[in-house]
XYZ file of N, CA and C in Angstrom:
294
model
N 0.844 -1.179 0.000
C 0.000 0.000 0.000
C 0.885 1.236 0.000
N 0.504 2.228 -0.757
C 1.177 3.512 -0.817
C 1.308 4.085 0.600
N 2.504 4.548 0.972
C 2.726 5.104 2.311
C 1.778 6.248 2.630
N 1.435 7.036 1.631
C 0.504 8.147 1.821
C -0.863 7.633 2.283
N -1.261 6.457 1.813
C -2.594 5.925 2.103
C -2.678 5.111 3.389
N -1.550 4.652 3.912
C -1.560 3.795 5.099
C -2.338 4.430 6.242
N -2.127 5.710 6.470
C -2.799 6.363 7.601
C -4.313 6.423 7.418
N -4.789 6.294 6.190
C -6.230 6.357 5.945
C -6.912 4.998 6.083
N -6.165 3.930 6.106
C -6.760 2.592 6.226
C -7.522 2.450 7.542
N -6.998 3.007 8.624
C -7.705 2.958 9.912
C -9.007 3.741 9.852
N -9.018 4.817 9.092
C -10.227 5.624 8.939
C -11.329 4.831 8.241
N -10.958 3.967 7.313
C -11.931 3.117 6.619
C -12.676 2.253 7.629
N -11.947 1.592 8.521
C -12.584 0.753 9.537
C -13.467 1.583 10.464
N -12.962 2.728 10.886
C -13.725 3.610 11.766
C -15.040 4.037 11.121
N -14.969 4.530 9.897
C -16.191 4.973 9.216
C -17.158 3.816 8.986
N -16.632 2.649 8.694
C -17.480 1.475 8.532
C -18.265 1.163 9.793
N -17.622 1.303 10.947
C -18.302 1.085 12.227
C -19.323 2.187 12.505
N -18.942 3.426 12.285
C -19.828 4.565 12.558
C -21.065 4.539 11.666
N -20.869 4.281 10.381
C -21.974 4.334 9.420
C -22.836 3.076 9.437
N -22.286 1.973 9.902
C -23.062 0.745 10.039
C -22.893 -0.225 8.889
N -23.437 -1.423 9.099
C -23.210 -2.542 8.183
C -23.794 -2.349 6.792
N -24.690 -1.407 6.612
C -25.270 -1.154 5.291
C -24.503 -0.103 4.497
N -23.387 0.368 5.063
C -22.560 1.375 4.386
C -21.174 0.805 4.117
N -20.803 0.760 2.859
C -19.483 0.273 2.471
C -18.541 1.463 2.354
N -17.346 1.304 2.888
C -16.313 2.338 2.813
C -15.100 1.701 2.147
N -14.606 2.341 1.079
C -13.518 1.765 0.290
C -12.397 2.782 0.123
N -11.158 2.320 0.246
C -9.977 3.131 -0.026
C -9.283 2.534 -1.244
N -9.117 3.363 -2.273
C -8.468 2.932 -3.508
C -7.085 3.557 -3.635
N -6.147 2.796 -4.175
C -4.874 3.328 -4.646
C -4.953 3.254 -6.163
N -5.125 4.397 -6.797
C -5.413 4.425 -8.235
C -4.183 4.226 -9.117
N -3.050 3.910 -8.515
C -1.867 3.613 -9.329
C -1.989 2.268 -10.039
N -2.845 1.388 -9.526
C -3.085 0.082 -10.152
C -4.585 -0.174 -10.133
N -5.269 0.221 -11.181
C -6.729 0.141 -11.217
C -7.259 -1.288 -11.248
N -6.420 -2.244 -11.620
C -6.877 -3.638 -11.636
C -6.873 -4.260 -10.239
N -6.175 -3.621 -9.305
C -6.113 -4.085 -7.912
C -6.147 -2.875 -6.977
N -7.045 -1.950 -7.208
C -7.004 -0.656 -6.524
C -7.524 -0.661 -5.094
N -8.335 -1.633 -4.705
C -8.902 -1.624 -3.351
C -7.825 -2.054 -2.355
N -7.422 -1.106 -1.494
C -6.381 -1.389 -0.506
C -6.951 -1.508 0.905
N -8.166 -1.039 1.125
C -8.861 -1.208 2.405
C -10.357 -1.112 2.135
N -11.139 -1.905 2.884
C -12.592 -1.883 2.704
C -13.263 -2.280 4.014
N -14.338 -1.594 4.332
C -15.187 -1.946 5.469
C -16.570 -2.278 4.932
N -17.161 -3.316 5.458
C -18.509 -3.746 5.061
C -18.582 -4.106 3.580
N -17.565 -4.796 3.108
C -17.498 -5.190 1.705
C -18.620 -6.108 1.261
N -19.340 -6.682 2.217
C -20.469 -7.544 1.858
C -21.597 -6.769 1.180
N -21.594 -5.445 1.311
C -22.613 -4.632 0.628
C -22.536 -4.862 -0.880
N -21.316 -4.854 -1.422
C -21.146 -5.024 -2.868
C -20.466 -6.339 -3.242
N -19.904 -7.010 -2.251
C -19.156 -8.232 -2.534
C -17.702 -7.975 -2.884
N -17.253 -6.729 -2.758
C -15.856 -6.417 -3.082
C -14.951 -6.721 -1.901
N -13.642 -6.840 -2.188
C -12.666 -7.101 -1.139
C -11.319 -6.489 -1.517
N -10.415 -6.457 -0.544
C -9.071 -5.922 -0.771
C -8.440 -6.659 -1.946
N -7.800 -5.898 -2.829
C -7.170 -6.451 -4.019
C -8.071 -6.406 -5.236
N -9.330 -6.026 -5.024
C -10.275 -5.949 -6.133
C -10.019 -4.735 -7.016
N -10.627 -4.731 -8.185
C -10.404 -3.643 -9.143
C -11.249 -2.402 -8.857
N -10.865 -1.320 -9.481
C -11.671 -0.097 -9.458
C -12.942 -0.332 -10.259
N -13.997 0.330 -9.857
C -15.253 0.239 -10.604
C -15.169 1.107 -11.858
N -16.115 0.918 -12.747
C -16.193 1.773 -13.937
C -16.338 3.232 -13.537
N -17.038 3.478 -12.431
C -17.218 4.848 -11.956
C -15.882 5.476 -11.576
N -15.065 4.745 -10.828
C -13.745 5.254 -10.439
C -12.904 5.528 -11.680
N -12.930 4.620 -12.617
C -12.168 4.799 -13.858
C -12.652 6.031 -14.615
N -13.960 6.242 -14.665
C -14.522 7.419 -15.332
C -14.089 8.707 -14.638
N -14.093 8.719 -13.312
C -13.671 9.903 -12.553
C -12.224 10.250 -12.884
N -11.372 9.241 -12.960
C -9.956 9.470 -13.258
C -9.769 9.881 -14.713
N -10.366 9.133 -15.616
C -10.216 9.401 -17.052
C -10.673 10.811 -17.415
N -11.790 11.234 -16.841
C -12.351 12.548 -17.159
C -11.959 13.631 -16.163
N -11.028 13.305 -15.270
C -10.466 14.241 -14.294
C -11.543 14.986 -13.509
N -12.569 14.259 -13.099
C -13.672 14.858 -12.346
C -13.248 15.286 -10.947
N -12.075 14.869 -10.514
C -11.547 15.236 -9.209
C -10.903 16.625 -9.217
N -10.609 17.156 -10.377
C -9.930 18.452 -10.475
C -10.800 19.564 -9.894
N -10.225 20.333 -8.994
C -10.925 21.462 -8.400
C -12.007 21.070 -7.403
N -12.048 19.792 -7.021
C -13.062 19.322 -6.076
C -12.402 18.469 -5.001
N -12.984 18.504 -3.832
C -12.531 17.629 -2.755
C -13.358 16.357 -2.671
N -14.571 16.401 -3.215
C -15.471 15.254 -3.109
C -16.629 15.359 -4.093
N -17.317 14.239 -4.292
C -18.589 14.155 -5.017
C -19.567 13.499 -4.050
N -20.772 14.041 -3.933
C -21.738 13.516 -2.961
C -23.054 13.094 -3.586
N -23.626 12.069 -2.984
C -25.005 11.649 -3.233
C -25.333 11.387 -4.696
N -24.521 10.572 -5.333
C -24.828 10.124 -6.691
C -25.178 8.635 -6.622
N -25.720 8.108 -7.681
C -26.092 6.695 -7.698
C -24.968 5.862 -8.294
N -24.494 4.912 -7.521
C -23.538 3.919 -7.992
C -24.269 2.586 -8.078
N -23.618 1.588 -8.640
C -24.258 0.279 -8.805
C -23.288 -0.838 -8.453
N -23.812 -1.897 -7.852
C -23.005 -3.089 -7.629
C -22.826 -3.799 -8.968
N -21.958 -4.802 -9.002
C -21.763 -5.582 -10.231
C -23.056 -6.231 -10.709
N -23.952 -6.520 -9.767
C -25.222 -7.154 -10.141
C -26.322 -6.146 -10.455
N -25.968 -4.843 -10.452
C -26.925 -3.819 -10.855
C -27.748 -3.210 -9.743
N -27.474 -3.562 -8.496
C -28.205 -2.980 -7.371
C -27.754 -1.530 -7.185
N -28.704 -0.573 -7.164
C -28.321 0.828 -7.000
C -27.873 1.128 -5.567
N -26.895 2.005 -5.444
C -26.358 2.420 -4.154
C -26.282 3.939 -4.095
N -26.583 4.514 -2.947
C -26.331 5.934 -2.730
C -24.832 6.048 -2.465
N -24.139 6.831 -3.268
C -22.679 6.861 -3.215
C -22.135 8.269 -3.035
N -20.964 8.347 -2.430
C -20.211 9.588 -2.311
C -18.733 9.231 -2.383
N -17.926 10.144 -2.870
C -16.490 9.917 -3.022
C -15.725 11.110 -2.476
N -14.712 10.838 -1.654
C -13.813 11.866 -1.142
C -12.456 11.617 -1.774
N -11.855 12.646 -2.361
C -10.584 12.499 -3.062
C -9.422 12.809 -2.129
N -8.514 11.860 -1.977
C -7.275 12.059 -1.238
C -6.185 12.242 -2.276
N -5.554 13.402 -2.254
C -4.542 13.689 -3.272
C -3.232 14.080 -2.611
N -2.139 13.578 -3.175
C -0.833 13.980 -2.678
C -0.423 15.284 -3.364
N 0.814 15.683 -3.195
C 1.283 16.955 -3.762
C 1.218 17.001 -5.281
N 1.197 15.838 -5.911
C 1.141 15.782 -7.369
C -0.285 15.788 -7.899
N -1.271 15.789 -6.998
C -2.676 15.830 -7.409
C -3.232 14.485 -7.601
């Protein structure tokens, strides 16, 4: 795991406990989109686990640079692999290089 992200892995577990079992919290390292999930809480919501790939949504955010000039995206609809809709939000953690 990227050293920059290590300190956030504990936050994933904390938020998972605070938000409850119906809320999935995921930390991605976008340097390897095929294995981007480096920490996850309540992964049973979507069936994802550590070592899993980025979703199409994450790839779209990166490809279209939707993170530029923003700290987060809130309350949009995401989907599980099986098509179940999820209320989703994303917080961008960026190092000095953006």
